[in-house]
Every structure is written in structure tokens, then in C-alpha cells.
Coordinates of C-alpha atoms in Angstrom, one line a residue:
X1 CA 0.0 0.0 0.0
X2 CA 2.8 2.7 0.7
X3 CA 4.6 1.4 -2.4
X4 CA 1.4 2.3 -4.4
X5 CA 0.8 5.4 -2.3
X6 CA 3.8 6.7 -3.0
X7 CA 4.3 6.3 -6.7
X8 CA 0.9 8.2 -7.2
X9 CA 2.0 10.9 -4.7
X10 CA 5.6 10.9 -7.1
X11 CA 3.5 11.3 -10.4
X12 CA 1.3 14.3 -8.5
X13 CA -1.9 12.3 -10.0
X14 CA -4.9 14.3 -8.8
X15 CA -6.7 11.4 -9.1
X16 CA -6.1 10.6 -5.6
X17 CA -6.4 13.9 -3.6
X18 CA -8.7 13.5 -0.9
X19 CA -8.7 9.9 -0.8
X20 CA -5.1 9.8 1.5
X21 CA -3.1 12.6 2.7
X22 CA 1.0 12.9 2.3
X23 CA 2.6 13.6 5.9
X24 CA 6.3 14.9 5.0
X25 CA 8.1 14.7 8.4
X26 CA 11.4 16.6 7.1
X27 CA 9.1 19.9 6.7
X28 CA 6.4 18.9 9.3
X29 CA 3.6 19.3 6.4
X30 CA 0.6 17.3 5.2
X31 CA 0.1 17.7 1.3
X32 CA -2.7 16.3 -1.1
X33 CA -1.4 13.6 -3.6
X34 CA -0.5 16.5 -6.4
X35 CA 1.4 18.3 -4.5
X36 CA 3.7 20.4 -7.0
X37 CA 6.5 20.4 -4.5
X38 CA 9.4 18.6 -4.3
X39 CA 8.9 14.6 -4.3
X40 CA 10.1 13.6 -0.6
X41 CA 12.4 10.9 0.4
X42 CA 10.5 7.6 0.8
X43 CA 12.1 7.2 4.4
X44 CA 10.3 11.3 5.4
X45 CA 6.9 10.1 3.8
X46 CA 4.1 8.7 5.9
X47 CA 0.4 8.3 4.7
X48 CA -2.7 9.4 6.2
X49 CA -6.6 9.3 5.4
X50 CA -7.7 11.9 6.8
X51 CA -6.1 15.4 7.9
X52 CA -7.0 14.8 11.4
X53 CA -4.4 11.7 11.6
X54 CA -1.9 14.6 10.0
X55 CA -2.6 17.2 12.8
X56 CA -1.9 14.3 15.4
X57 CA 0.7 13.1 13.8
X58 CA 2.3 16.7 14.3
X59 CA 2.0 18.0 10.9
X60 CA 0.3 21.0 9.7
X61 CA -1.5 21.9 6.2
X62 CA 0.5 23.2 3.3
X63 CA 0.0 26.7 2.3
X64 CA 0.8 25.6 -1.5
X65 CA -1.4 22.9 -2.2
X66 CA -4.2 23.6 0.3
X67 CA -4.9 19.7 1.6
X68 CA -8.5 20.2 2.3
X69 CA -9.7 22.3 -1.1
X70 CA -10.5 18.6 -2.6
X71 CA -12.7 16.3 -3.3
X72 CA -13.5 13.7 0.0
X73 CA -13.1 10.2 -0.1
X74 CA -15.1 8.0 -1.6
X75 CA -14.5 5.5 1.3
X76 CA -17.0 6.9 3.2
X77 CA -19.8 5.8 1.2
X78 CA -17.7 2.7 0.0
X79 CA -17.8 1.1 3.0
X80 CA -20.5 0.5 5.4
X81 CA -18.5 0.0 8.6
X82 CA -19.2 2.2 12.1
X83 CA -15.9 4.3 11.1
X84 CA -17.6 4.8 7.3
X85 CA -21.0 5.5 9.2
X86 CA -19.1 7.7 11.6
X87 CA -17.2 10.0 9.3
X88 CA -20.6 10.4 7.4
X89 CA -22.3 12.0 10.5
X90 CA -19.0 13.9 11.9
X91 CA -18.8 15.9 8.2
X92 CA -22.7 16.5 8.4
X93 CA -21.6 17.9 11.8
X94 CA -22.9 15.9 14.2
X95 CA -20.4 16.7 17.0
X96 CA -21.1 20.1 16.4
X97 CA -24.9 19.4 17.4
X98 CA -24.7 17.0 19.7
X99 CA -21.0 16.2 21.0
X100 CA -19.1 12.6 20.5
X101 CA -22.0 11.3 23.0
X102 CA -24.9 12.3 20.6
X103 CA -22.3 10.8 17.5
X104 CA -21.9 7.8 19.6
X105 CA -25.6 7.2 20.7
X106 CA -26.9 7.4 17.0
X107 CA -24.6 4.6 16.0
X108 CA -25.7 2.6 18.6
X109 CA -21.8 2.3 20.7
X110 CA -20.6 4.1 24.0
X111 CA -18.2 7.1 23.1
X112 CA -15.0 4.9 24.4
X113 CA -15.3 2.4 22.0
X114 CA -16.2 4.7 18.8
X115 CA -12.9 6.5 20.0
X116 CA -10.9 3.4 19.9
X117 CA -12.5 2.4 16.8
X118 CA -11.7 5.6 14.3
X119 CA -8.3 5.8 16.2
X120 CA -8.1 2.7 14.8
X121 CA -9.2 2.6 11.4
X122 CA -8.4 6.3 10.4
X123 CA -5.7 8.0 12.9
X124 CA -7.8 10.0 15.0
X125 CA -10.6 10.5 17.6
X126 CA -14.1 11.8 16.9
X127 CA -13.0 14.9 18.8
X128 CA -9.9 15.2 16.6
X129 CA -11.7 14.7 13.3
X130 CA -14.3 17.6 13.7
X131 CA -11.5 19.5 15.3
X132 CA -10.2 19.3 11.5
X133 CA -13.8 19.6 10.2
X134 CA -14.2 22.5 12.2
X135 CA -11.2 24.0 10.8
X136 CA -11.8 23.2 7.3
X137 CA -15.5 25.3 7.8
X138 CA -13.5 28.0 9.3
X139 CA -11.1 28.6 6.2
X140 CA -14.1 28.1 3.9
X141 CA -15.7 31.3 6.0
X142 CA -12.1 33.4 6.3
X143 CA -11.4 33.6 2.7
X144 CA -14.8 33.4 1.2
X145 CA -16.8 35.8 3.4
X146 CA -16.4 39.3 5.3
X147 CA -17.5 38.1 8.4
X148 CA -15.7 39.3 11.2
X149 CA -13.6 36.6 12.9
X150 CA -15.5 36.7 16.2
X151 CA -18.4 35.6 14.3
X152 CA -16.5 32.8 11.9
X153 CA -15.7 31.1 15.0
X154 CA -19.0 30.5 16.4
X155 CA -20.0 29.7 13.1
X156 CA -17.8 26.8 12.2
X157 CA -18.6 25.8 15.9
X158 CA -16.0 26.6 17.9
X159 CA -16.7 27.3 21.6
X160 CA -14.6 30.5 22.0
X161 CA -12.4 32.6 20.0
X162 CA -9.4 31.5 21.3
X163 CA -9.8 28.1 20.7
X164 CA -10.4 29.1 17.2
X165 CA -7.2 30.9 16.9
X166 CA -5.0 28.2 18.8
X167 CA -6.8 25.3 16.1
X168 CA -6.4 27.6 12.9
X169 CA -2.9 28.5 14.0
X170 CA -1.3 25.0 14.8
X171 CA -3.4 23.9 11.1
X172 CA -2.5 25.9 8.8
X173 CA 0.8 28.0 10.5
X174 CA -0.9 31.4 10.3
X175 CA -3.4 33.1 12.9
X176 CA -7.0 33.8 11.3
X177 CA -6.0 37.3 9.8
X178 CA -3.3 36.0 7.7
X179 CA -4.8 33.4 6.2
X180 CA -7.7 35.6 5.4
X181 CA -5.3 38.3 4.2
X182 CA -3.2 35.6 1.7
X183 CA -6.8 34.6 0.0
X184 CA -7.3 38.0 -0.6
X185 CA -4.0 38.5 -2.5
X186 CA -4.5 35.2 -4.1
X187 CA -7.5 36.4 -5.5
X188 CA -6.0 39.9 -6.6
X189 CA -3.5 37.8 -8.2
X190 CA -5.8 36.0 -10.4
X191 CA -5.6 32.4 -8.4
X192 CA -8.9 30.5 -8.1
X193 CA -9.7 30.4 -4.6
X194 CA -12.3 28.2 -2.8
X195 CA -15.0 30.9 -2.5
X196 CA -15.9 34.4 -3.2
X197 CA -17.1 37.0 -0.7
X198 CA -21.0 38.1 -0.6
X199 CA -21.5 39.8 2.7
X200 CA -24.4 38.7 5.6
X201 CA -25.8 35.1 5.4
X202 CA -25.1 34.7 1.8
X203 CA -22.2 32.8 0.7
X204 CA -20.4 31.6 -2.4
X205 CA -18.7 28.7 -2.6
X206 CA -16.7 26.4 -5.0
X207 CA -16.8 22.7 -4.6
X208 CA -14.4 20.5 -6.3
X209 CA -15.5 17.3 -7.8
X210 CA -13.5 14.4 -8.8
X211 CA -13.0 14.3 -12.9
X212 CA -14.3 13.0 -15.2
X213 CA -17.6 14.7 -13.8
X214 CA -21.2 14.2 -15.6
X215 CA -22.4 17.4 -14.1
X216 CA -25.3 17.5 -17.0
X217 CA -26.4 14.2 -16.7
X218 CA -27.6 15.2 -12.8
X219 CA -28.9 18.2 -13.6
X220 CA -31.0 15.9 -16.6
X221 CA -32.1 13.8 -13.5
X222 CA -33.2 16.6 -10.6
X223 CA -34.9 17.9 -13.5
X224 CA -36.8 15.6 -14.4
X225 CA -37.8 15.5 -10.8
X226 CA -38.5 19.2 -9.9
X227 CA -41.1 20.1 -7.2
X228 CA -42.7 23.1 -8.5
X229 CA -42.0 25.9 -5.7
X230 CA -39.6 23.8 -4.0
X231 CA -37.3 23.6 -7.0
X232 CA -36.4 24.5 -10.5
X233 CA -33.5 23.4 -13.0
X234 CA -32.0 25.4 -15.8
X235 CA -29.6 23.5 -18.5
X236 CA -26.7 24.6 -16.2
X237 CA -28.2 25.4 -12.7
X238 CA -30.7 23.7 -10.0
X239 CA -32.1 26.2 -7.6
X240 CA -34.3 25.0 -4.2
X241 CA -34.9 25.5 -0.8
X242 CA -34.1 23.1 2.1
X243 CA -34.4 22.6 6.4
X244 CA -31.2 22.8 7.8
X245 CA -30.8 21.8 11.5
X246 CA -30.9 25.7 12.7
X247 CA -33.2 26.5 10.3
X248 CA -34.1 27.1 6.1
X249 CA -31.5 27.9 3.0
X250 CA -32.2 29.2 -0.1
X251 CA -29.5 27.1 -2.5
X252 CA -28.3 27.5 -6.3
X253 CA -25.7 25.8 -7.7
X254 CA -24.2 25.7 -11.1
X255 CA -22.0 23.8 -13.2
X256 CA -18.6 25.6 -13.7
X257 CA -14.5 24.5 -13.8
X258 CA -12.6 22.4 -16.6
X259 CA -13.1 18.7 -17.8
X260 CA -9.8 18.0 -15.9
X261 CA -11.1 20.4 -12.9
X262 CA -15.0 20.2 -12.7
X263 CA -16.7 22.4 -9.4
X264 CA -19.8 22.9 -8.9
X265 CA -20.4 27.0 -7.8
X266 CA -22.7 27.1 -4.8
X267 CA -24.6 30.3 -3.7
X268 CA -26.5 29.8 -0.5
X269 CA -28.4 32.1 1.6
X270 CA -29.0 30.3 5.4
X271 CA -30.7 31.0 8.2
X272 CA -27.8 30.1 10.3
X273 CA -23.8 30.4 9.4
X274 CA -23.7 27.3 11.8
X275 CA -25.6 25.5 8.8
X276 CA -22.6 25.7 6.7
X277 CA -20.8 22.4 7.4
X278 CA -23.9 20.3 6.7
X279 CA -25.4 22.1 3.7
X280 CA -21.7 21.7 2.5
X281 CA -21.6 18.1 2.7
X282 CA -25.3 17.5 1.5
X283 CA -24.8 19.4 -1.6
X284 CA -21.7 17.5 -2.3
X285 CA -23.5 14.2 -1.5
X286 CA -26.4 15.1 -3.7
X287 CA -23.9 15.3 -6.5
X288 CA -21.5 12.8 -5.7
X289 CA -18.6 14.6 -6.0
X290 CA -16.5 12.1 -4.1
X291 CA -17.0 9.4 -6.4
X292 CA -13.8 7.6 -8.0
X293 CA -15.1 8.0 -11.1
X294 CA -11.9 6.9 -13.4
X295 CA -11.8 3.6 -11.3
X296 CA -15.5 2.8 -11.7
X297 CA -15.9 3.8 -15.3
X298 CA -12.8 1.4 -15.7
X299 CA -14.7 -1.4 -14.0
X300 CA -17.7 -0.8 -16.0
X301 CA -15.8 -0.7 -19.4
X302 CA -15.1 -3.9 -18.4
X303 CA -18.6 -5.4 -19.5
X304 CA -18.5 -4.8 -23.5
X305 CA -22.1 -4.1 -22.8
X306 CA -21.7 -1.0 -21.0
X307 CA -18.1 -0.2 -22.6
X308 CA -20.4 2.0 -25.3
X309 CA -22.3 4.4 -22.7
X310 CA -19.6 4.7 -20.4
X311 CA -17.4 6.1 -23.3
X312 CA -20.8 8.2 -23.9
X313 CA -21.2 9.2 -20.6
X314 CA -17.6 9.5 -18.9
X315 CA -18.2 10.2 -14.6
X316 CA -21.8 9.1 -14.3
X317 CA -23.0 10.3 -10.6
X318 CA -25.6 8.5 -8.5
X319 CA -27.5 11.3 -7.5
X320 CA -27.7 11.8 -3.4
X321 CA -30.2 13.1 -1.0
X322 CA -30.3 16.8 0.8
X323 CA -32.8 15.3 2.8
X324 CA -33.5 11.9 3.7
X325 CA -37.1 12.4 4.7
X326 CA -38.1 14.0 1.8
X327 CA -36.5 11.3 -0.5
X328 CA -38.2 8.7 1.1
X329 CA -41.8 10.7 0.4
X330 CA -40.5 11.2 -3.0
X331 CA -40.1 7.5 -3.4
X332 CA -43.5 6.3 -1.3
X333 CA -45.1 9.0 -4.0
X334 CA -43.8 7.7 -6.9
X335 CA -44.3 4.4 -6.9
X336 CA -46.4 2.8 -9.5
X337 CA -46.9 5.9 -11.7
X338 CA -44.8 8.0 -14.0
X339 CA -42.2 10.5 -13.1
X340 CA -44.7 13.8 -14.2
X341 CA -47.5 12.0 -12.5
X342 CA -45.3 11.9 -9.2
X343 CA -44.2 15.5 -9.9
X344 CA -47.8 16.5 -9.9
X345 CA -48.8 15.0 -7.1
X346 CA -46.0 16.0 -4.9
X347 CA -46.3 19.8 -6.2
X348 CA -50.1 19.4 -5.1
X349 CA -48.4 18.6 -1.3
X350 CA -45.9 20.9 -1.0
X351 CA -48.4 24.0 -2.1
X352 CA -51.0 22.2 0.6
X353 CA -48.5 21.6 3.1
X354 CA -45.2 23.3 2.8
X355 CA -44.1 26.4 5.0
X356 CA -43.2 29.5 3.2
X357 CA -39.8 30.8 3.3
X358 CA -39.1 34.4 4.7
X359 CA -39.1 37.2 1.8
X360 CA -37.8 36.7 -1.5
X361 CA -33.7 35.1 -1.6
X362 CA -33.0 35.5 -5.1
X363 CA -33.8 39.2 -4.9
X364 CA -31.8 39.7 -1.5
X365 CA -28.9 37.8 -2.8
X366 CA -28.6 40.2 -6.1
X367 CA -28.7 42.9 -4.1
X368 CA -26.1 42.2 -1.5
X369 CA -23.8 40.5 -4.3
X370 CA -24.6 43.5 -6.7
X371 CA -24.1 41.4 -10.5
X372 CA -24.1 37.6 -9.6
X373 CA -21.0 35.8 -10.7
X374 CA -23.0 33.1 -12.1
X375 CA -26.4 34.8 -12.8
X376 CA -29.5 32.9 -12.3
X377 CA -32.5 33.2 -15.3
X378 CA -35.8 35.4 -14.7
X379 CA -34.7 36.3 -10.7
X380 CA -37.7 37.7 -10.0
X381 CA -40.0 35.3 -11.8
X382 CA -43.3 33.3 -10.3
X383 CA -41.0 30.1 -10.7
X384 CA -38.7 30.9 -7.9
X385 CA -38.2 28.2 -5.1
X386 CA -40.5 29.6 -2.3
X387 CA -41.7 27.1 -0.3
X388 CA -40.3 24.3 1.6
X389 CA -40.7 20.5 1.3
X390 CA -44.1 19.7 4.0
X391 CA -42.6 18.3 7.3
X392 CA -43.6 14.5 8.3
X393 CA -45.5 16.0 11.2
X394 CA -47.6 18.1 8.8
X395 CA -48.1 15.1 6.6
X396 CA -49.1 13.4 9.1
X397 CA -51.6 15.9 10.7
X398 CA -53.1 16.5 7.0
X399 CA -51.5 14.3 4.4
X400 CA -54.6 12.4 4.0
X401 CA -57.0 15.3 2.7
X402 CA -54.6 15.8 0.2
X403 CA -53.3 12.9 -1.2
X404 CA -54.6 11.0 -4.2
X405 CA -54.5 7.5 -5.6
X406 CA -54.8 3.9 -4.1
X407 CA -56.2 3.7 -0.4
X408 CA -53.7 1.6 0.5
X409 CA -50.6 3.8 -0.5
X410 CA -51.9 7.1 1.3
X411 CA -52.0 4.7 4.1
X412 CA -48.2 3.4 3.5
X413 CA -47.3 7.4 3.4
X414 CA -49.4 8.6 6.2
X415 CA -48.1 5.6 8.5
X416 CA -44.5 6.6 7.8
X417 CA -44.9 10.3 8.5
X418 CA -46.2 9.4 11.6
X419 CA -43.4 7.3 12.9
X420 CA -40.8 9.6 11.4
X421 CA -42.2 12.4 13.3
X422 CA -43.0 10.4 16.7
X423 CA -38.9 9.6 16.4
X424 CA -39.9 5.4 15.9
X425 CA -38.2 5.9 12.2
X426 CA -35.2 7.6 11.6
X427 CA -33.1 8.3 8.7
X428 CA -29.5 9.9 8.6
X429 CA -26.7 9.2 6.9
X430 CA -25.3 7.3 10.3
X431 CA -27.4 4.2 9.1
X432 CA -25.7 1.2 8.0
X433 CA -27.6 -0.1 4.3
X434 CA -28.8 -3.4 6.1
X435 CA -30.5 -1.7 9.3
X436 CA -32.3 1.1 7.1
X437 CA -33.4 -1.9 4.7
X438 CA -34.5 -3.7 7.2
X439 CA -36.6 -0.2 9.5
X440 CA -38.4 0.4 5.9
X441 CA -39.3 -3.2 5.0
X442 CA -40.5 -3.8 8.1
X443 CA -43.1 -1.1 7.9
X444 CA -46.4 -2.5 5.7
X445 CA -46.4 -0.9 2.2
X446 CA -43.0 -0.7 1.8
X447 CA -41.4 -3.5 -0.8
X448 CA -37.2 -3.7 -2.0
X449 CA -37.4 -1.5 -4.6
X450 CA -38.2 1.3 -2.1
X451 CA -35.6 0.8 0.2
X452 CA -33.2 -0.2 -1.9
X453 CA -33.9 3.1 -3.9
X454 CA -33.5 5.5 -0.3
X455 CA -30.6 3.2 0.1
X456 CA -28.8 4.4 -2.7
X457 CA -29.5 8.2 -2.8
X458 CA -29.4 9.0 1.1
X459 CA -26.7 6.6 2.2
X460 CA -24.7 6.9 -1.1
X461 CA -24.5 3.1 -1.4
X462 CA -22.7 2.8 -4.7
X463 CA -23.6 -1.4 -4.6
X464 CA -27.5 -1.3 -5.7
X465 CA -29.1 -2.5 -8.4
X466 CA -32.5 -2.7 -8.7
X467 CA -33.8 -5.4 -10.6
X468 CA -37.2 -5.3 -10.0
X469 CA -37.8 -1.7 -12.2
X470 CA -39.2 -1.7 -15.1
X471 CA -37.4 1.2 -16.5
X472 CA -33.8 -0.2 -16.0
X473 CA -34.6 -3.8 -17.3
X474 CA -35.6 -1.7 -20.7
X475 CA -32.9 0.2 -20.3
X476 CA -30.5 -3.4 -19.9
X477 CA -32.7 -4.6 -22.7
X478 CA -31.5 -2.1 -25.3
X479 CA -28.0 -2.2 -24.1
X480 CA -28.3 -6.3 -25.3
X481 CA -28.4 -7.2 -21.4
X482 CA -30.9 -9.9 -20.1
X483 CA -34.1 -8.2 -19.2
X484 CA -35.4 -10.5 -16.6
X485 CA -35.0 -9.1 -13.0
X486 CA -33.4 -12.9 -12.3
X487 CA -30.8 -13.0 -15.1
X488 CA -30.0 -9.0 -14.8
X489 CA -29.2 -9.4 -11.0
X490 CA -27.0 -12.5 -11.8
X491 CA -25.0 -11.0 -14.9
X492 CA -24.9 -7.8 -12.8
X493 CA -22.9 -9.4 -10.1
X494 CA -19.7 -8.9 -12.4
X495 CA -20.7 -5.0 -11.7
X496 CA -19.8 -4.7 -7.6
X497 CA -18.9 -2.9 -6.4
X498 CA -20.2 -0.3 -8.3
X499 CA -24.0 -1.6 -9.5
X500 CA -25.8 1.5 -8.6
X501 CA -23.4 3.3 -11.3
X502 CA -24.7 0.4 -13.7
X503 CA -28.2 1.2 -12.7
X504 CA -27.7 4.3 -13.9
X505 CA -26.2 3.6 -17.2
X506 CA -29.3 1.3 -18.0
X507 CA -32.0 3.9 -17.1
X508 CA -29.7 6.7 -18.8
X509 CA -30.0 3.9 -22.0
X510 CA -33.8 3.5 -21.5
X511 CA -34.3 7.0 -21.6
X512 CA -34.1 6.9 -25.3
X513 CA -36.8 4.8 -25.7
X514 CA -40.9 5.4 -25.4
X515 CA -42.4 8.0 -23.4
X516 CA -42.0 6.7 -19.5
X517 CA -44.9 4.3 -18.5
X518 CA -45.6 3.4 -15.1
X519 CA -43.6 0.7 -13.0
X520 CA -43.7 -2.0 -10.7
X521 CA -46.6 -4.3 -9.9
X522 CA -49.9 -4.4 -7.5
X523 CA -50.0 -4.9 -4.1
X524 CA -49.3 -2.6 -1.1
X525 CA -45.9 -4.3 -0.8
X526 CA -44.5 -3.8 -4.1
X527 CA -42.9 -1.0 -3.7
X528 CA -41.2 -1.1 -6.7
X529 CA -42.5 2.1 -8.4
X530 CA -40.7 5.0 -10.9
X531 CA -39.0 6.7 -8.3
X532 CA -36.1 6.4 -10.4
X533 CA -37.1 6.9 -13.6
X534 CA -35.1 7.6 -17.0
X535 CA -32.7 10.8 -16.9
X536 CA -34.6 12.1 -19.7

């Protein structure tokens, strides 16, 4: 492993920053993989996987290469293990919220032996690793914001000022000021930077992906999907609201960067700075930006029958969740019926039930940012995201006067709102793929498909493949695949890890074909409806 380590690290292949972290004991730095400096001796290297193993090994961040301006690692969806389901809840800032004991009581273990287990398996404690988290937030709000530091301190979640300014200095070698101060010459200078300034609550940011990206082919998907007043897509841009844990956000996001480079540029207006870490690491789930893409397009290309569209379609994303409750509504809805007929009926609940946001974001933003860097079309139009996704409580309380269709599915939905909001269902990204299969199934109305389908988008399981649509065994079909869920699932094992990426080359194939028809079969348990139809 340290052999192969280090020859990537020596041919500065990008390919690998963010999934382990050069610790060069000669300088006392942590680098990413494409470092331009200097290769190091083999016998001054160590590796890490994650910068928190750096800092306590010693090491602080290089001012060159800036470690943590990368794409995350893909392990943490990978893998389904308590230190996988751990670093998924610490970056959506879990500690923050609750502490290692709240961390430790969601994933079911006492706080000693979640400590021994992440020292363990990646370097450092849960009180180290958001320590770096925190940090990371921090540097995200210095260089890309005019907050004063006082007030970037309580927002990444520090618990005074000076604790801020000890953890910034030891990370990164320079006090809060100066590192502020360099990103401000480094932007005078013309260097891309992480973010730009807007001033208040409103913040622009720029998220790295992990190349080859299929930024379009997303965008195809959530807008296909669109919630009229909770979202709206443009051929380059996906606007919406969402609940954060302190309170709403007003999100846009747009495609930008180089083929070799792709971001994503993220404007967000939030209720709470304190929301910053989380709607950080939801938006980059939702697009997958982690992903290895190179090595799963590789392992696809494999299969001569997918070789064709993964040439086609370089970097296909599974698209994630910005909130798991609302995908699993989105799923329960659109079961047995087509994607506009879903989109229909969950407009129809969101205009019933959803809470309005406070005043109008789009127009704030434009006038605190003055011209927006990436504009937005028709700012001020009746299309804008206003409203936010109905709560399960409120579906709940009211759901039933306003759903349509099939008695026994408005019972499925109603049932599951009630135990999501009385706290006897929860879903977070802390959940291991065979517990959250087995919470869903185990409620009446929901079949495989469905949980298999909330499996994949909120947990990021890349290892899915869901036989039982109707869609994707057309989609196999025309790509000269067997169409029976049977054979699919047993010529698809040749796929793992990576059968949710396959999934989504055989909807993106059926997509081509007739106009979408509805899925699955009868039966309150079939579950197994268009919730993930074609792309297009």
C-alpha cells in the first residue's frame, strides 16, 4: 500500500487527492497527492486518510497545495463499517450538534469504544476529526466571506475565539487574519480560490469534484424530478430551498470548472452560518462529487455491454439526498406511476402543506452580491423556489385530505410520516444499508425497490441495483443485457462494487426509448414504483 501510495503521490496524480493525505516529516507538512513540490524521500513520507491523523501526527497543512480544497473520499460511502457511518455524521456535523455522545448514541456504541474504533481505522478521535472539520468550515468562511472573525468562529462551531485561533494556527501555521489576508492576495492575483465573498448570510462557494464529472447528466435527473416551488433546473443550474438543522437555506448551484477540474459553484443564503458544514456536505452528496469516477468507469468498461455508454457518458454520478425524509416521500409518491405524474402529485403537497420561506432570496442575494457571478435566469419570476418540502408531522396531521390514488398507499405514506415524526423511524446518513433496509421493510407498504432506492440516494451506497424496475430492465434490454430481473441481478454481479453506477447507465439507456410508463406491480408491498425513472 505505501509502495502504491507513493508512486501516485511521485507522479502528483490528482486522481487521488482527498482519498489519502501525504505527511512529510522533514518539513512537518501534510500535502494532497498533487502536490507540486518537491517529491520527498521515501524514508520522510508517511500516509494518512484523513487530515485529522496529519494534525496528530504533528503535521500542519501546506500553504501551496491547500490539503483540504479537494474532493472527499469515496471511502465513506464505500464502505458500510461504524468508522464509514461515523465520518458520514461527523462531516454532516454531528459533534457540532450534539457532541461525541450524541455521534456515539446514533450509531448505537458508548463514546470509548467509537474513539478506539476511528483511532483505529483512520488516525484519530471523533474529537480530533471535527476538530479538523471545524477547521476546514473556518477557512471556507475566512477567505470566502467578510464576516468578522469573532463571528467565523461561532459559526464553524468553535466554543470560543481563542480556541479558534489556537486550532487555525497550529493547522494551517498562520493566525485567522493571515490566512484571510493571503486569500485575498491570491484572488487579486488571479488564483482560483475556494470561494468568493458576498457579505451577511449569503455565501459563495466552489466545490471541487472528482473528474471526469457528468455534471449535465444530474442536472437531466433533478430535473426531471423538480417540485414546482420547492425547486427549478436550468440547463446549467438547480435552484431549491431546504431545512437545515438551525433553520431554512435558499440554495443555487451551477456547473462551472474544466473537464480536468470540474466544481460545482454554490450560492447559499442560510438561516444560520452554523448551517454551513452540513449544507456543505449535503450538496456534495447530492452530486457525488467524491465518487472515484476513473476507477468505476474502468470497471464498467469492463462489460462490452456497458463499454459503449460509459465512453458516452464519462463520470456518471448516482444522484444523493439533501434530505433523507423528503427522498423517502419522494419515493413512497412515486411508486407505480410515472415521473410527471409523481411530480404532480408532490407539487399538489408541497403547495398544501409546505411552510413558506421568509421574503424573496434571489432578490436579496442580487442585491447584496450586486451582478451575480454566475447569474440565475428570470430572478424575480413566479417560478422561484418559495416554499419548503411539508414536514412529516404536517403530513401526518393533514396528508390524507390531500393525497390521491390507491387507499392503500396514502396509508403506507401517512403511517411513515407518523413514525418519522414520533422519532420510531429515523433516517440519517449514520445508518448502515442493512439496518435502514430492514426499518423500511418492516413497515407495511414498503417493498425492496423502495428501500433499496433511499438506500442508494441518502446513504450513497454505490452497490444497488434494482432489478425489479421496469425502467432499468428496458434500459439493460437495449444495451443487449438480459431483461429478466433474475438473469439481470445474476449477470450484474460482475458490476460490484459499483451496481448502482450500472443502474444508472441502463435507465440513462432507457431514456431513449418510449415515453416513461408506469412501474412496478400491484400490491401494497410492491414498492417497486418510478422513483427512479429515466434521466430524460
Amino acid at each position: 500500500m505505501f509502495a502504491e501510495r507513493y508512486r501516485a503521490m511521485s507522479s502528483r496524480d490528482a486522481r487521488f487527492d482527498g482519498q489519502f493525505i501525504t505527511g512529510v516529516h522533514s518539513t512537518g507538512i501534510y500535502c494532497r497527492p498533487s502536490c507540486p513540490a518537491m517529491t520527498p524521500k521515501p524514508s520522510n513520507v508517511s500516509f494518512y486518510l484523513t487530515a485529522a491523523a496529519a494534525h496528530e501526527a504533528g503535521l500542519r497543512a501546506c500553504k501551496r497545495c491547500l490539503p483540504d480544497a479537494v474532493p472527499g473520499s469515496p471511502d465513506w460511502n464505500i464502505r458500510d463499517d461504524l468508522a464509514a457511518r461515523a465520518m458520514r455524521l461527523i462531516g454532516d456535523g454531528t459533534v457540532e450538534r450534539e457532541g461525541v455522545p450524541g455521534l456515539a448514541h446514533r450509531l448505537g456504541y458508548t463514546a470509548r469504544h467509537l474513539t478506539r474504533v476511528l483511532v483505529a481505522e483512520v488516525g484519530a478521535s471523533p474529537l480530533a476529526l471535527a476538530r479538523a472539520h471545524r477547521a476546514q468550515t473556518a477557512r471556507v468562511l475566512l477567505t470566502g466571506t467578510d464576516l468578522s472573525i469573532t463571528d467565523v468562529a461561532f459559526a464553524a462551531g468553535f466554543g470560543s475565539v481563542r480556541q479558534f485561533n489556537d486550532t487555525i494556527t497550529a493547522v494551517y501555521e498562520r493566525t485567522p487574519s493571515a490566512l484571510r489576508a493571503g486569500a485575498r492576495v491570491a484572488d487579486r492575483a488571479g488564483t482560483p480560490g475556494d470561494d468568493a465573498a458576498m457579505p451577511g448570510s449569503a455565501i459563495r462557494l466552489l466545490l471541487p469534484a472528482r473528474a471526469p464529472f457528468d455534471g449535465p447528466g444530474l442536472l437531466g435527473f433533478l430535473r426531471q424530478r423538480a417540485v414546482a416551488g420547492v425547486e427549478r433546473c436550468t440547463t446549467d443550474g438547480y435552484e431549491r430551498t431546504l431545512r437545515l438543522p438551525h433553520g431554512s437555506a435558499t440554495l443555487w448551484v451551477t456547473l462551472t470548472g474544466t473537464s480536468a477540474a470540474p466544481a460545482l459553484a454554490c450560492e447559499a443564503r442560510l438561516d444560520s452560518l452554523a448551517d454551513l458544514a452540513p449544507l456543505v456536505s449535503r450538496v456534495r452528496r447530492l452530486f457525488d462529487l467524491d465518487a472515484d469516477a476513473q476507477a468505476i468507469d474502468t470497471a464498467l468498461a469492463d462489460d462490452p455491454a456497458l463499454a459503449g455508454s460509459v465512453r458516452t457518458t464519462a463520470g456518471m454520478r448516482v444522484p444523493g439526498s439533501l434530505d433523507p425524509e423528503e427522498t423517502l416521500f419522494r419515493a413512497l409518491l412515486g411508486q407505480q406511476v410515472s415521473v410527471a405524474s409523481a411530480r404532480t402529485a408532490l407539487g399538489r403537497l408541497t403547495s398544501a402543506l409546505g411552510d413558506r420561506i421568509a421574503g424573496d432570496p434571489a432578490g436579496e442575494t442580487a442585491a447584496a452580491s450586486g451582478a451575480p457571478e454566475h447569474p440565475r435566469p428570470e430572478q424575480a419570476d413566479s417560478t422561484a423556489p418559495t416554499l419548503l418540502f411539508p414536514t412529516a408531522a404536517r403530513i401526518a396531521a393533514d396528508g390524507r385530505e390531500m393525497l390521491r390514488g390507491p387507499a392503500a398507499r396514502i396509508d403506507t405514506i401517512v403511517r411513515v410520516a407518523e413514525a418519522l415524526a414520533t422519532g420510531e423511524l429515523v433516517l440519517d446518513v449514520g445508518e448502515s444499508r442493512a439496518d435502514l433496509t430492514a426499518r423500511l421493510t418492516a413497515l407495511r407498504g414498503i417493498g425492496p425497490w423502495t428501500a433499496g432506492y433511499v438506500a442508494m440516494r441518502v446513504l450513497g451506497s454505490p452497490d444497488i441495483l434494482l432489478t425489479s424496475d421496469l425502467a432499468l430492465r428496458q434500459g439493460a434490454e437495449r444495451l443487449g443485457l438480459p431483461a429478466r430481473a433474475a438473469d439481470l441481478a445474476a449477470h450484474g454481479s460482475r458490476w460490484a462494487p459499483w451496481r448502482s453506477y450500472a443502474g444508472m447507465h441502463l435507465w440513462r439507456s432507457a431514456a431513449a426509448a418510449t415515453p416513461q410508463k408506469p412501474e412496478g406491480t400491484a400490491g401494497p408491498r410492491a414498492a417497486s414504483g418510478n422513483g427512479a425513472a429515466p434521466l430524460r
